[in-house]
């Protein structure tokens, strides 16, 4: 297990960009508190406690209206902290769960009532143990009946091996973190263009333009990542969503300033129409309709 963690930024800056009313932070997490919601024994890192109260305070500070709370690997299949946050959010949060095929139909229905709208399949080897594809296919078939989608987390160099599995999924598929490109290779690199072609062909695929802080080589304010986000937003304006990734689990060097992450938005969505789609219309369609 990863020995340490970087706690989230204690004093994020007030963003210069004013998020339009109704903005959704469509990728963030809650962790613990450990005393109430212990971390999973099989976790690969231990995060700092990042309870719902802190998330809601950050939401208000950044001028964001709603959250999509995504289950991260450190809580594994125990979705209680996430569901507890949905229950407390007064309709202002939806969720994405992590489940195994042993999950009961009653539990799925219960999570649906709480506001869960998707499951996450994580293909990052440093974060999770391997799950056979047939198991994931059976889970996808079950959640499809609830009208949920599948969020996939993988790194771009693994796309050739995963693409066939992804395109066979019966649900909407939401790709985490721009498919984690290697930004040193550039937007026009064959790997990134292959990902764009996949989105072109597969109208059921969406993408989160999130986590520049995980991909950057140059550091904040992430100008080396902006061209990747902007290319996606301009080419697929009605299938992109944005989020902070607070509390930034498993970051090894420094905690990003969430205000700077909000200020990344106009760099990737330069017009009011693109911002409206990215921050409000698209996430509302995917999570609240
Ligand atoms: C993220 C990124 C990470 C962690 C997780 O499930 C997770 O533990 O998602 C990561 O370490 O890249 O999406 O927040």
Tab-separated table of C-alpha atoms and ligand atoms in Angstrom:
chain	number	residue	atom	x	y	z
A	1	UNK	CA	0.000	0.000	0.000
A	2	UNK	CA	1.170	3.500	-0.801
A	3	UNK	CA	2.574	4.804	2.500
A	4	UNK	CA	1.652	8.469	2.427
A	5	UNK	CA	-0.672	10.991	0.930
A	6	UNK	CA	-0.775	14.664	0.191
A	7	UNK	CA	-3.738	16.259	1.981
A	8	UNK	CA	-5.983	18.489	-0.126
A	9	UNK	CA	-5.130	22.192	-0.421
A	10	UNK	CA	-5.951	23.892	2.905
A	11	UNK	CA	-6.687	27.338	1.443
A	12	UNK	CA	-7.663	27.230	-2.231
A	13	UNK	CA	-7.722	30.576	-4.019
A	14	UNK	CA	-10.940	32.265	-5.078
A	15	UNK	CA	-11.204	31.576	-8.820
A	16	UNK	CA	-11.116	34.536	-11.199
A	17	UNK	CA	-13.543	32.650	-13.475
A	18	UNK	CA	-17.117	32.884	-12.219
A	19	UNK	CA	-18.760	29.545	-12.850
A	20	UNK	CA	-22.240	30.105	-14.344
A	21	UNK	CA	-25.174	29.487	-11.991
A	22	UNK	CA	-25.972	25.778	-11.875
A	23	UNK	CA	-22.415	24.557	-12.549
A	24	UNK	CA	-21.817	20.875	-11.766
A	25	UNK	CA	-18.506	19.573	-10.419
A	26	UNK	CA	-18.937	16.195	-12.116
A	27	UNK	CA	-15.941	14.386	-10.619
A	28	UNK	CA	-15.088	14.579	-6.938
A	29	UNK	CA	-14.901	12.213	-3.995
A	30	UNK	CA	-15.672	11.912	-0.302
A	31	UNK	CA	-13.365	9.914	1.978
A	32	UNK	CA	-14.288	8.777	5.448
A	33	UNK	CA	-14.214	10.006	8.079
A	34	UNK	CA	-12.319	6.806	8.735
A	35	UNK	CA	-13.850	6.390	12.203
A	36	UNK	CA	-17.300	6.116	10.601
A	37	UNK	CA	-16.511	4.793	7.123
A	38	UNK	CA	-13.262	2.788	7.321
A	39	UNK	CA	-11.051	2.446	4.241
A	40	UNK	CA	-11.046	-0.858	2.386
A	41	UNK	CA	-8.475	-3.453	3.486
A	42	UNK	CA	-7.557	-4.067	-0.190
A	43	UNK	CA	-6.850	-0.367	-0.895
A	44	UNK	CA	-3.579	0.629	-2.574
A	45	UNK	CA	-3.273	3.989	-0.807
A	46	UNK	CA	-4.723	5.607	2.279
A	47	UNK	CA	-6.255	9.021	1.666
A	48	UNK	CA	-6.771	11.814	4.129
A	49	UNK	CA	-10.294	12.064	5.506
A	50	UNK	CA	-12.302	14.281	3.161
A	51	UNK	CA	-15.835	14.224	4.545
A	52	UNK	CA	-18.982	15.535	2.904
A	53	UNK	CA	-19.069	18.753	4.962
A	54	UNK	CA	-15.699	19.787	3.523
A	55	UNK	CA	-16.840	18.952	-0.005
A	56	UNK	CA	-20.016	21.015	0.340
A	57	UNK	CA	-18.035	23.943	1.807
A	58	UNK	CA	-15.632	23.830	-1.139
A	59	UNK	CA	-18.566	23.637	-3.584
A	60	UNK	CA	-19.952	26.865	-2.132
A	61	UNK	CA	-16.556	28.576	-1.973
A	62	UNK	CA	-15.811	27.840	-5.644
A	63	UNK	CA	-19.239	29.035	-6.784
A	64	UNK	CA	-20.285	25.573	-7.939
A	65	UNK	CA	-23.868	24.374	-7.504
A	66	UNK	CA	-23.828	20.555	-7.601
A	67	UNK	CA	-21.500	17.558	-7.289
A	68	UNK	CA	-21.123	14.140	-8.835
A	69	UNK	CA	-19.401	12.021	-6.192
A	70	UNK	CA	-17.387	9.169	-7.659
A	71	UNK	CA	-16.431	6.117	-5.615
A	72	UNK	CA	-12.641	5.866	-5.430
A	73	UNK	CA	-10.616	2.706	-4.967
A	74	UNK	CA	-9.638	3.379	-1.329
A	75	UNK	CA	-13.263	2.688	-0.282
A	76	UNK	CA	-13.502	-0.156	-2.835
A	77	UNK	CA	-17.021	-1.682	-2.913
A	78	UNK	CA	-18.176	-0.065	0.318
A	79	UNK	CA	-20.226	2.805	-1.091
A	80	UNK	CA	-21.610	4.011	2.253
A	81	UNK	CA	-19.608	7.247	2.555
A	82	UNK	CA	-20.632	8.264	-0.967
A	83	UNK	CA	-24.321	7.381	-0.428
A	84	UNK	CA	-24.302	9.148	2.944
A	85	UNK	CA	-23.065	12.298	1.161
A	86	UNK	CA	-25.807	11.983	-1.496
A	87	UNK	CA	-28.422	11.683	1.275
A	88	UNK	CA	-27.106	14.855	2.916
A	89	UNK	CA	-26.851	16.898	-0.277
A	90	UNK	CA	-30.523	17.818	-0.612
A	91	UNK	CA	-30.710	16.797	-4.270
A	92	UNK	CA	-27.508	18.638	-5.161
A	93	UNK	CA	-25.357	15.534	-5.623
A	94	UNK	CA	-25.453	12.364	-7.705
A	95	UNK	CA	-23.111	9.412	-7.442
A	96	UNK	CA	-21.071	6.801	-9.273
A	97	UNK	CA	-20.562	3.528	-7.396
A	98	UNK	CA	-18.006	0.730	-7.471
A	99	UNK	CA	-19.633	-2.702	-7.217
A	100	UNK	CA	-18.848	-6.379	-7.628
A	101	UNK	CA	-21.265	-8.842	-9.143
A	102	UNK	CA	-22.230	-10.029	-5.671
A	103	UNK	CA	-24.101	-6.733	-5.222
A	104	UNK	CA	-27.792	-7.404	-4.640
A	105	UNK	CA	-30.583	-5.993	-6.802
A	106	UNK	CA	-32.018	-4.410	-3.655
A	107	UNK	CA	-28.737	-2.649	-2.973
A	108	UNK	CA	-28.596	-1.357	-6.547
A	109	UNK	CA	-32.169	-0.071	-6.263
A	110	UNK	CA	-31.367	1.563	-2.939
A	111	UNK	CA	-28.351	3.311	-4.469
A	112	UNK	CA	-30.503	4.356	-7.422
A	113	UNK	CA	-32.977	6.012	-5.052
A	114	UNK	CA	-30.089	7.818	-3.333
A	115	UNK	CA	-28.984	9.281	-6.687
A	116	UNK	CA	-26.376	6.858	-8.025
A	117	UNK	CA	-26.389	6.952	-11.822
A	118	UNK	CA	-23.365	4.904	-12.807
A	119	UNK	CA	-20.716	2.350	-11.923
A	120	UNK	CA	-17.003	2.796	-12.334
A	121	UNK	CA	-14.716	0.249	-13.983
A	122	UNK	CA	-11.112	0.992	-13.022
A	123	UNK	CA	-8.353	-0.391	-15.272
A	124	UNK	CA	-5.433	1.359	-13.567
A	125	UNK	CA	-3.246	-1.469	-12.330
A	126	UNK	CA	-1.639	0.569	-9.538
A	127	UNK	CA	-5.108	1.223	-8.062
A	128	UNK	CA	-7.108	-1.999	-8.270
A	129	UNK	CA	-6.786	-5.755	-8.600
A	130	UNK	CA	-7.829	-7.342	-11.885
A	131	UNK	CA	-11.506	-8.140	-12.524
A	132	UNK	CA	-12.346	-10.536	-15.391
A	133	UNK	CA	-14.084	-8.889	-18.350
A	134	UNK	CA	-17.030	-11.326	-18.142
A	135	UNK	CA	-17.748	-10.087	-14.620
A	136	UNK	CA	-17.725	-6.474	-15.797
A	137	UNK	CA	-20.004	-7.393	-18.716
A	138	UNK	CA	-22.510	-8.940	-16.341
A	139	UNK	CA	-22.426	-5.856	-14.090
A	140	UNK	CA	-22.916	-3.557	-17.105
A	141	UNK	CA	-25.925	-5.593	-18.251
A	142	UNK	CA	-27.506	-5.264	-14.813
A	143	UNK	CA	-26.973	-1.527	-14.380
A	144	UNK	CA	-28.127	-0.861	-17.942
A	145	UNK	CA	-31.604	-1.910	-16.781
A	146	UNK	CA	-31.507	0.898	-14.217
A	147	UNK	CA	-30.567	3.413	-16.906
A	148	UNK	CA	-27.104	3.864	-15.365
A	149	UNK	CA	-23.886	4.441	-17.296
A	150	UNK	CA	-20.387	3.001	-16.964
A	151	UNK	CA	-17.432	5.245	-16.111
A	152	UNK	CA	-14.112	3.858	-17.329
A	153	UNK	CA	-10.761	4.868	-15.881
A	154	UNK	CA	-7.706	3.850	-17.897
A	155	UNK	CA	-4.534	5.336	-19.358
A	156	UNK	CA	-4.371	6.163	-23.045
A	157	UNK	CA	-1.556	3.781	-23.910
A	158	UNK	CA	-3.861	0.909	-22.875
A	159	UNK	CA	-6.706	1.928	-25.209
A	160	UNK	CA	-5.862	-0.526	-28.048
A	161	UNK	CA	-6.229	-3.429	-25.634
A	162	UNK	CA	-9.450	-2.100	-24.044
A	163	UNK	CA	-11.289	-0.534	-26.972
A	164	UNK	CA	-13.156	-3.676	-28.065
A	165	UNK	CA	-14.466	-4.220	-24.557
A	166	UNK	CA	-15.564	-0.591	-24.226
A	167	UNK	CA	-17.403	-0.456	-27.549
A	168	UNK	CA	-19.362	-3.613	-26.695
A	169	UNK	CA	-20.780	-2.080	-23.504
A	170	UNK	CA	-24.567	-1.609	-23.712
A	171	UNK	CA	-24.619	1.646	-21.740
A	172	UNK	CA	-23.441	5.203	-22.109
A	173	UNK	CA	-19.682	5.119	-21.435
A	174	UNK	CA	-17.990	8.032	-19.654
A	175	UNK	CA	-14.196	8.216	-19.939
A	176	UNK	CA	-12.341	9.576	-16.920
A	177	UNK	CA	-9.713	12.294	-17.165
A	178	UNK	CA	-9.470	12.687	-20.986
A	179	UNK	CA	-8.249	9.068	-21.077
A	180	UNK	CA	-5.035	10.268	-19.367
A	181	UNK	CA	-2.903	11.240	-22.369
A	182	UNK	CA	0.862	11.635	-22.197
A	183	UNK	CA	0.914	15.408	-22.733
A	184	UNK	CA	4.547	15.366	-23.874
A	185	UNK	CA	3.423	13.604	-27.059
A	186	UNK	CA	1.032	16.407	-28.112
A	187	UNK	CA	-2.603	16.556	-29.196
A	188	UNK	CA	-1.844	15.353	-32.728
A	189	UNK	CA	-0.073	12.179	-31.602
A	190	UNK	CA	-1.539	8.946	-32.994
A	191	UNK	CA	-2.577	7.763	-29.506
A	192	UNK	CA	-4.684	10.851	-28.834
A	193	UNK	CA	-6.096	10.897	-32.361
A	194	UNK	CA	-7.154	7.266	-31.946
A	195	UNK	CA	-9.104	8.319	-28.859
A	196	UNK	CA	-10.765	11.161	-30.809
A	197	UNK	CA	-11.750	8.736	-33.566
A	198	UNK	CA	-13.291	6.436	-30.980
A	199	UNK	CA	-15.420	9.327	-29.688
A	200	UNK	CA	-16.339	10.199	-33.280
A	201	UNK	CA	-17.614	6.688	-33.969
A	202	UNK	CA	-19.199	5.949	-30.608
A	203	UNK	CA	-21.934	8.501	-29.988
A	204	UNK	CA	-22.628	6.837	-26.597
A	205	UNK	CA	-19.143	7.842	-25.337
A	206	UNK	CA	-18.629	10.910	-23.157
A	207	UNK	CA	-15.415	12.286	-21.678
A	208	UNK	CA	-14.434	14.111	-18.499
A	209	UNK	CA	-12.069	16.982	-19.191
A	210	UNK	CA	-10.606	16.679	-15.713
A	211	UNK	CA	-7.344	16.229	-13.851
A	212	UNK	CA	-4.847	18.460	-15.649
A	213	UNK	CA	-2.916	18.295	-12.369
A	214	UNK	CA	-2.340	14.571	-12.883
A	215	UNK	CA	-1.068	14.931	-16.467
A	216	UNK	CA	0.866	18.165	-16.423
A	217	UNK	CA	4.615	18.291	-16.874
A	218	UNK	CA	4.799	22.094	-16.648
A	219	UNK	CA	2.704	22.367	-13.459
A	220	UNK	CA	-0.038	24.866	-12.592
A	221	UNK	CA	-1.833	26.574	-14.305
A	222	UNK	CA	-1.663	23.528	-16.605
A	223	UNK	CA	-1.177	25.309	-19.923
A	224	UNK	CA	0.462	22.170	-21.318
A	225	UNK	CA	-2.767	20.208	-20.742
A	226	UNK	CA	-5.198	22.897	-21.953
A	227	UNK	CA	-4.879	22.013	-25.696
A	228	UNK	CA	-5.999	18.450	-24.930
A	229	UNK	CA	-9.089	19.640	-23.059
A	230	UNK	CA	-9.911	22.332	-25.584
A	231	UNK	CA	-9.686	19.911	-28.534
A	232	UNK	CA	-12.201	17.611	-26.817
A	233	UNK	CA	-14.581	20.419	-25.789
A	234	UNK	CA	-14.606	21.944	-29.278
A	235	UNK	CA	-14.972	18.646	-31.120
A	236	UNK	CA	-17.487	16.980	-28.778
A	237	UNK	CA	-19.259	19.940	-27.117
A	238	UNK	CA	-22.336	17.963	-26.093
A	239	UNK	CA	-20.459	14.978	-24.576
A	240	UNK	CA	-17.918	16.606	-22.253
A	241	UNK	CA	-18.186	17.208	-18.496
A	242	UNK	CA	-15.835	18.902	-16.028
A	243	UNK	CA	-14.899	18.388	-12.380
A	244	UNK	CA	-12.303	19.228	-9.744
A	245	UNK	CA	-11.311	15.699	-8.608
A	246	UNK	CA	-11.231	17.059	-5.034
A	247	UNK	CA	-9.677	15.895	-2.701
A	248	UNK	CA	-7.187	14.718	-5.342
A	249	UNK	CA	-6.446	11.262	-3.956
A	250	UNK	CA	-3.057	9.720	-4.281
A	251	UNK	CA	-1.231	12.821	-5.550
A	252	UNK	CA	2.435	12.325	-4.877
A	253	UNK	CA	3.919	15.817	-5.057
A	254	UNK	CA	1.627	18.701	-4.249
A	255	UNK	CA	-2.042	19.325	-3.629
A	256	UNK	CA	-3.546	21.365	-6.453
A	257	UNK	CA	-5.267	24.663	-5.725
A	258	UNK	CA	-8.944	24.080	-6.553
A	259	UNK	CA	-9.368	27.744	-7.527
A	260	UNK	CA	-6.737	27.238	-10.253
A	261	UNK	CA	-8.654	24.174	-11.459
A	262	UNK	CA	-11.794	26.321	-11.866
A	263	UNK	CA	-9.701	28.870	-13.765
A	264	UNK	CA	-8.705	26.063	-16.146
A	265	UNK	CA	-12.308	26.014	-17.463
A	266	UNK	CA	-12.154	29.086	-19.765
A	267	UNK	CA	-8.880	27.760	-21.225
A	268	UNK	CA	-10.633	24.629	-22.472
A	269	UNK	CA	-14.117	26.139	-23.026
A	270	UNK	CA	-13.477	29.684	-24.225
A	271	UNK	CA	-17.033	30.739	-25.114
A	272	UNK	CA	-20.151	31.139	-22.972
A	273	UNK	CA	-21.961	28.531	-25.103
A	274	UNK	CA	-19.218	25.927	-24.584
A	275	UNK	CA	-19.147	26.686	-20.847
A	276	UNK	CA	-22.928	26.308	-20.576
A	277	UNK	CA	-22.729	22.879	-22.243
A	278	UNK	CA	-19.675	21.672	-20.309
A	279	UNK	CA	-20.644	22.881	-16.856
A	280	UNK	CA	-24.446	22.677	-16.851
A	281	UNK	CA	-26.361	21.214	-19.799
A	282	UNK	CA	-24.249	18.068	-20.305
A	283	UNK	CA	-23.923	16.968	-16.663
A	284	UNK	CA	-27.589	17.782	-16.028
A	285	UNK	CA	-28.588	15.564	-18.973
A	286	UNK	CA	-26.350	12.728	-17.825
A	287	UNK	CA	-27.099	12.828	-14.083
A	288	UNK	CA	-30.297	14.765	-13.376
A	289	UNK	CA	-32.684	13.893	-16.228
B	1	LIG	C1	-9.095	9.878	-9.435
B	1	LIG	C2	-7.754	9.366	-9.504
B	1	LIG	C3	-7.090	8.429	-8.787
B	1	LIG	C4	-7.602	7.602	-7.807
B	1	LIG	C5	-8.781	7.033	-7.908
B	1	LIG	O1	-10.215	5.291	-7.505
B	1	LIG	C6	-9.218	5.894	-7.116
B	1	LIG	O2	-8.583	5.578	-6.132
B	1	LIG	O3	-9.647	7.453	-8.789
B	1	LIG	C7	-5.681	8.191	-9.129
B	1	LIG	O4	-4.881	7.808	-8.258
B	1	LIG	O5	-5.298	8.389	-10.315
B	1	LIG	O6	-9.888	9.623	-10.328
B	1	LIG	O7	-9.448	10.620	-8.537
